[in-house]
Amino acid sequence: MKIKAVFFDAGETLVHRNPSLVKLVRRALSESHARVTNRAVEKAAAKCAVSMKNIVENGRMSDSQKWDVYMKSMFKELRLSDEPLRQRIKERLKAGTSFRQYPEVPAVIRTLREQKMVLGVISNAPAELEGI
């Protein structure tokens, strides 16, 4: 059977977060003068990622809802209660402005197009990633 089409997910397939989620959170906390160590943010992010596994795999929440749960969990782990700051960080993460294309993506896409493949992206990524 000849392959006629290739579909991609966006996040962690075509694009990745750069700077990382942890760096974005650390940067926002630093900008707001929150007294949280880098190590504490890293530990909280790792713990929250594990707790989010079932939620993500379940697939019943929108990205916005997932970011809300994740950031509430992060702030709880970090013992922070600054709701406006939590909302600002969540909005930064949702906006997708920190995503970058993997370097090999253009060559892969070009090769597949040369082979006359039908290409598509099926993703729950925010529309802001479309330009990338």
PDB file of N, CA and C in Angstrom, residues 71-130:
ATOM      1  N   MET A  71      -1.448  25.535  36.066  1.00  0.00           N
ATOM      2  CA  MET A  71      -0.913  26.709  36.764  1.00  0.00           C
ATOM      3  C   MET A  71      -1.426  26.800  38.201  1.00  0.00           C
ATOM      4  N   LYS A  72      -2.664  26.388  38.448  1.00  0.00           N
ATOM      5  CA  LYS A  72      -3.158  26.349  39.835  1.00  0.00           C
ATOM      6  C   LYS A  72      -2.321  25.372  40.645  1.00  0.00           C
ATOM      7  N   SER A  73      -2.017  24.241  40.054  1.00  0.00           N
ATOM      8  CA  SER A  73      -1.196  23.236  40.715  1.00  0.00           C
ATOM      9  C   SER A  73       0.213  23.766  40.970  1.00  0.00           C
ATOM     10  N   MET A  74       0.793  24.438  39.976  1.00  0.00           N
ATOM     11  CA  MET A  74       2.142  25.019  40.142  1.00  0.00           C
ATOM     12  C   MET A  74       2.149  26.031  41.291  1.00  0.00           C
ATOM     13  N   PHE A  75       1.172  26.919  41.289  1.00  0.00           N
ATOM     14  CA  PHE A  75       1.138  27.949  42.326  1.00  0.00           C
ATOM     15  C   PHE A  75       0.922  27.330  43.709  1.00  0.00           C
ATOM     16  N   LYS A  76       0.124  26.277  43.766  1.00  0.00           N
ATOM     17  CA  LYS A  76      -0.079  25.595  45.043  1.00  0.00           C
ATOM     18  C   LYS A  76       1.240  24.987  45.518  1.00  0.00           C
ATOM     19  N   GLU A  77       1.956  24.324  44.619  1.00  0.00           N
ATOM     20  CA  GLU A  77       3.257  23.725  44.955  1.00  0.00           C
ATOM     21  C   GLU A  77       4.261  24.784  45.411  1.00  0.00           C
ATOM     22  N   LEU A  78       4.210  25.950  44.768  1.00  0.00           N
ATOM     23  CA  LEU A  78       5.162  27.026  45.082  1.00  0.00           C
ATOM     24  C   LEU A  78       4.686  27.913  46.235  1.00  0.00           C
ATOM     25  N   ARG A  79       3.498  27.608  46.754  1.00  0.00           N
ATOM     26  CA  ARG A  79       2.884  28.380  47.843  1.00  0.00           C
ATOM     27  C   ARG A  79       2.738  29.859  47.468  1.00  0.00           C
ATOM     28  N   LEU A  80       2.260  30.070  46.242  1.00  0.00           N
ATOM     29  CA  LEU A  80       1.997  31.419  45.749  1.00  0.00           C
ATOM     30  C   LEU A  80       0.497  31.618  45.638  1.00  0.00           C
ATOM     31  N   SER A  81       0.047  32.832  45.920  1.00  0.00           N
ATOM     32  CA  SER A  81      -1.394  33.105  45.852  1.00  0.00           C
ATOM     33  C   SER A  81      -1.714  34.333  45.011  1.00  0.00           C
ATOM     34  N   ASP A  82      -0.784  34.785  44.198  1.00  0.00           N
ATOM     35  CA  ASP A  82      -0.969  35.966  43.361  1.00  0.00           C
ATOM     36  C   ASP A  82      -1.772  35.593  42.114  1.00  0.00           C
ATOM     37  N   GLU A  83      -3.092  35.745  42.200  1.00  0.00           N
ATOM     38  CA  GLU A  83      -3.983  35.344  41.104  1.00  0.00           C
ATOM     39  C   GLU A  83      -3.712  36.116  39.805  1.00  0.00           C
ATOM     40  N   PRO A  84      -3.521  37.444  39.842  1.00  0.00           N
ATOM     41  CA  PRO A  84      -3.210  38.151  38.589  1.00  0.00           C
ATOM     42  C   PRO A  84      -1.921  37.643  37.930  1.00  0.00           C
ATOM     43  N   LEU A  85      -0.917  37.324  38.733  1.00  0.00           N
ATOM     44  CA  LEU A  85       0.327  36.780  38.189  1.00  0.00           C
ATOM     45  C   LEU A  85       0.078  35.416  37.557  1.00  0.00           C
ATOM     46  N   ARG A  86      -0.681  34.571  38.224  1.00  0.00           N
ATOM     47  CA  ARG A  86      -0.997  33.245  37.685  1.00  0.00           C
ATOM     48  C   ARG A  86      -1.715  33.375  36.343  1.00  0.00           C
ATOM     49  N   GLN A  87      -2.641  34.305  36.270  1.00  0.00           N
ATOM     50  CA  GLN A  87      -3.379  34.516  35.015  1.00  0.00           C
ATOM     51  C   GLN A  87      -2.446  35.018  33.904  1.00  0.00           C
ATOM     52  N   ARG A  88      -1.526  35.932  34.244  1.00  0.00           N
ATOM     53  CA  ARG A  88      -0.579  36.443  33.239  1.00  0.00           C
ATOM     54  C   ARG A  88       0.295  35.320  32.694  1.00  0.00           C
ATOM     55  N   ILE A  89       0.775  34.464  33.570  1.00  0.00           N
ATOM     56  CA  ILE A  89       1.623  33.349  33.132  1.00  0.00           C
ATOM     57  C   ILE A  89       0.814  32.405  32.252  1.00  0.00           C
ATOM     58  N   LYS A  90      -0.389  32.088  32.677  1.00  0.00           N
ATOM     59  CA  LYS A  90      -1.256  31.187  31.903  1.00  0.00           C
ATOM     60  C   LYS A  90      -1.504  31.758  30.508  1.00  0.00           C
ATOM     61  N   GLU A  91      -1.764  33.049  30.420  1.00  0.00           N
ATOM     62  CA  GLU A  91      -2.012  33.677  29.117  1.00  0.00           C
ATOM     63  C   GLU A  91      -0.758  33.640  28.243  1.00  0.00           C
ATOM     64  N   ARG A  92       0.409  33.847  28.831  1.00  0.00           N
ATOM     65  CA  ARG A  92       1.660  33.743  28.064  1.00  0.00           C
ATOM     66  C   ARG A  92       1.826  32.341  27.495  1.00  0.00           C
ATOM     67  N   LEU A  93       1.559  31.350  28.310  1.00  0.00           N
ATOM     68  CA  LEU A  93       1.715  29.973  27.869  1.00  0.00           C
ATOM     69  C   LEU A  93       0.709  29.626  26.778  1.00  0.00           C
ATOM     70  N   LYS A  94      -0.522  30.079  26.935  1.00  0.00           N
ATOM     71  CA  LYS A  94      -1.569  29.807  25.950  1.00  0.00           C
ATOM     72  C   LYS A  94      -1.294  30.490  24.614  1.00  0.00           C
ATOM     73  N   ALA A  95      -0.665  31.665  24.657  1.00  0.00           N
ATOM     74  CA  ALA A  95      -0.472  32.456  23.444  1.00  0.00           C
ATOM     75  C   ALA A  95       0.437  31.769  22.440  1.00  0.00           C
ATOM     76  N   GLY A  96       1.295  30.883  22.906  1.00  0.00           N
ATOM     77  CA  GLY A  96       2.157  30.159  21.982  1.00  0.00           C
ATOM     78  C   GLY A  96       3.323  30.957  21.442  1.00  0.00           C
ATOM     79  N   THR A  97       3.594  32.121  22.013  1.00  0.00           N
ATOM     80  CA  THR A  97       4.660  32.965  21.497  1.00  0.00           C
ATOM     81  C   THR A  97       6.054  32.408  21.754  1.00  0.00           C
ATOM     82  N   SER A  98       6.167  31.401  22.599  1.00  0.00           N
ATOM     83  CA  SER A  98       7.480  30.832  22.882  1.00  0.00           C
ATOM     84  C   SER A  98       7.781  29.604  22.021  1.00  0.00           C
ATOM     85  N   PHE A  99       6.895  29.267  21.101  1.00  0.00           N
ATOM     86  CA  PHE A  99       7.137  28.086  20.283  1.00  0.00           C
ATOM     87  C   PHE A  99       8.066  28.397  19.122  1.00  0.00           C
ATOM     88  N   ARG A 100       8.931  27.442  18.818  1.00  0.00           N
ATOM     89  CA  ARG A 100       9.863  27.545  17.705  1.00  0.00           C
ATOM     90  C   ARG A 100       9.775  26.258  16.894  1.00  0.00           C
ATOM     91  N   GLN A 101       9.981  26.397  15.626  1.00  0.00           N
ATOM     92  CA  GLN A 101       9.976  25.246  14.737  1.00  0.00           C
ATOM     93  C   GLN A 101      11.253  24.431  14.960  1.00  0.00           C
ATOM     94  N   TYR A 102      11.139  23.114  14.945  1.00  0.00           N
ATOM     95  CA  TYR A 102      12.337  22.274  14.977  1.00  0.00           C
ATOM     96  C   TYR A 102      13.131  22.550  13.702  1.00  0.00           C
ATOM     97  N   PRO A 103      14.453  22.584  13.772  1.00  0.00           N
ATOM     98  CA  PRO A 103      15.271  22.956  12.603  1.00  0.00           C
ATOM     99  C   PRO A 103      15.076  22.059  11.382  1.00  0.00           C
ATOM    100  N   GLU A 104      14.782  20.779  11.593  1.00  0.00           N
ATOM    101  CA  GLU A 104      14.667  19.856  10.463  1.00  0.00           C
ATOM    102  C   GLU A 104      13.305  19.888   9.773  1.00  0.00           C
ATOM    103  N   VAL A 105      12.341  20.588  10.348  1.00  0.00           N
ATOM    104  CA  VAL A 105      10.976  20.581   9.802  1.00  0.00           C
ATOM    105  C   VAL A 105      10.903  21.067   8.355  1.00  0.00           C
ATOM    106  N   PRO A 106      11.505  22.204   7.986  1.00  0.00           N
ATOM    107  CA  PRO A 106      11.379  22.636   6.577  1.00  0.00           C
ATOM    108  C   PRO A 106      11.872  21.596   5.573  1.00  0.00           C
ATOM    109  N   ALA A 107      12.985  20.936   5.870  1.00  0.00           N
ATOM    110  CA  ALA A 107      13.521  19.927   4.948  1.00  0.00           C
ATOM    111  C   ALA A 107      12.585  18.723   4.847  1.00  0.00           C
ATOM    112  N   VAL A 108      12.028  18.303   5.975  1.00  0.00           N
ATOM    113  CA  VAL A 108      11.095  17.166   5.964  1.00  0.00           C
ATOM    114  C   VAL A 108       9.860  17.514   5.145  1.00  0.00           C
ATOM    115  N   ILE A 109       9.314  18.693   5.369  1.00  0.00           N
ATOM    116  CA  ILE A 109       8.114  19.127   4.631  1.00  0.00           C
ATOM    117  C   ILE A 109       8.421  19.218   3.140  1.00  0.00           C
ATOM    118  N   ARG A 110       9.558  19.804   2.809  1.00  0.00           N
ATOM    119  CA  ARG A 110       9.962  19.946   1.400  1.00  0.00           C
ATOM    120  C   ARG A 110      10.080  18.559   0.739  1.00  0.00           C
ATOM    121  N   THR A 111      10.723  17.621   1.416  1.00  0.00           N
ATOM    122  CA  THR A 111      10.891  16.264   0.875  1.00  0.00           C
ATOM    123  C   THR A 111       9.543  15.588   0.655  1.00  0.00           C
ATOM    124  N   LEU A 112       8.643  15.717   1.629  1.00  0.00           N
ATOM    125  CA  LEU A 112       7.318  15.107   1.482  1.00  0.00           C
ATOM    126  C   LEU A 112       6.529  15.748   0.346  1.00  0.00           C
ATOM    127  N   ARG A 113       6.648  17.050   0.186  1.00  0.00           N
ATOM    128  CA  ARG A 113       5.944  17.737  -0.917  1.00  0.00           C
ATOM    129  C   ARG A 113       6.493  17.279  -2.261  1.00  0.00           C
ATOM    130  N   GLU A 114       7.817  17.118  -2.330  1.00  0.00           N
ATOM    131  CA  GLU A 114       8.434  16.636  -3.576  1.00  0.00           C
ATOM    132  C   GLU A 114       7.919  15.248  -3.939  1.00  0.00           C
ATOM    133  N   GLN A 115       7.539  14.462  -2.934  1.00  0.00           N
ATOM    134  CA  GLN A 115       6.989  13.122  -3.156  1.00  0.00           C
ATOM    135  C   GLN A 115       5.472  13.163  -3.379  1.00  0.00           C
ATOM    136  N   LYS A 116       4.937  14.384  -3.527  1.00  0.00           N
ATOM    137  CA  LYS A 116       3.508  14.602  -3.806  1.00  0.00           C
ATOM    138  C   LYS A 116       2.592  14.099  -2.691  1.00  0.00           C
ATOM    139  N   MET A 117       3.080  14.139  -1.469  1.00  0.00           N
ATOM    140  CA  MET A 117       2.268  13.733  -0.322  1.00  0.00           C
ATOM    141  C   MET A 117       1.250  14.813   0.003  1.00  0.00           C
ATOM    142  N   VAL A 118       0.093  14.395   0.448  1.00  0.00           N
ATOM    143  CA  VAL A 118      -0.882  15.302   1.024  1.00  0.00           C
ATOM    144  C   VAL A 118      -0.433  15.503   2.470  1.00  0.00           C
ATOM    145  N   LEU A 119      -0.298  16.743   2.892  1.00  0.00           N
ATOM    146  CA  LEU A 119       0.193  17.039   4.235  1.00  0.00           C
ATOM    147  C   LEU A 119      -0.865  17.774   5.034  1.00  0.00           C
ATOM    148  N   GLY A 120      -0.891  17.509   6.325  1.00  0.00           N
ATOM    149  CA  GLY A 120      -1.834  18.194   7.187  1.00  0.00           C
ATOM    150  C   GLY A 120      -1.349  18.224   8.615  1.00  0.00           C
ATOM    151  N   VAL A 121      -1.939  19.118   9.366  1.00  0.00           N
ATOM    152  CA  VAL A 121      -1.655  19.221  10.791  1.00  0.00           C
ATOM    153  C   VAL A 121      -2.978  19.056  11.523  1.00  0.00           C
ATOM    154  N   ILE A 122      -3.014  18.094  12.409  1.00  0.00           N
ATOM    155  CA  ILE A 122      -4.181  17.882  13.266  1.00  0.00           C
ATOM    156  C   ILE A 122      -3.680  18.098  14.678  1.00  0.00           C
ATOM    157  N   SER A 123      -4.144  19.164  15.310  1.00  0.00           N
ATOM    158  CA  SER A 123      -3.558  19.520  16.595  1.00  0.00           C
ATOM    159  C   SER A 123      -4.534  20.313  17.445  1.00  0.00           C
ATOM    160  N   ASN A 124      -4.315  20.250  18.739  1.00  0.00           N
ATOM    161  CA  ASN A 124      -5.075  21.089  19.652  1.00  0.00           C
ATOM    162  C   ASN A 124      -4.279  22.345  20.007  1.00  0.00           C
ATOM    163  N   ALA A 125      -3.218  22.598  19.263  1.00  0.00           N
ATOM    164  CA  ALA A 125      -2.383  23.778  19.512  1.00  0.00           C
ATOM    165  C   ALA A 125      -3.184  25.044  19.199  1.00  0.00           C
ATOM    166  N   PRO A 126      -2.828  26.152  19.872  1.00  0.00           N
ATOM    167  CA  PRO A 126      -3.552  27.398  19.611  1.00  0.00           C
ATOM    168  C   PRO A 126      -3.332  27.900  18.175  1.00  0.00           C
ATOM    169  N   ALA A 127      -4.304  28.616  17.672  1.00  0.00           N
ATOM    170  CA  ALA A 127      -4.238  29.152  16.314  1.00  0.00           C
ATOM    171  C   ALA A 127      -3.017  30.040  16.109  1.00  0.00           C
ATOM    172  N   GLU A 128      -2.487  30.623  17.181  1.00  0.00           N
ATOM    173  CA  GLU A 128      -1.331  31.494  17.079  1.00  0.00           C
ATOM    174  C   GLU A 128      -0.106  30.759  16.526  1.00  0.00           C
ATOM    175  N   LEU A 129      -0.093  29.437  16.596  1.00  0.00           N
ATOM    176  CA  LEU A 129       1.036  28.657  16.082  1.00  0.00           C
ATOM    177  C   LEU A 129       1.005  28.499  14.566  1.00  0.00           C
ATOM    178  N   GLU A 130      -0.105  28.829  13.949  1.00  0.00           N
ATOM    179  CA  GLU A 130      -0.246  28.604  12.520  1.00  0.00           C
ATOM    180  C   GLU A 130       0.863  29.285  11.717  1.00  0.00           C
TER     181      GLU A 130
END
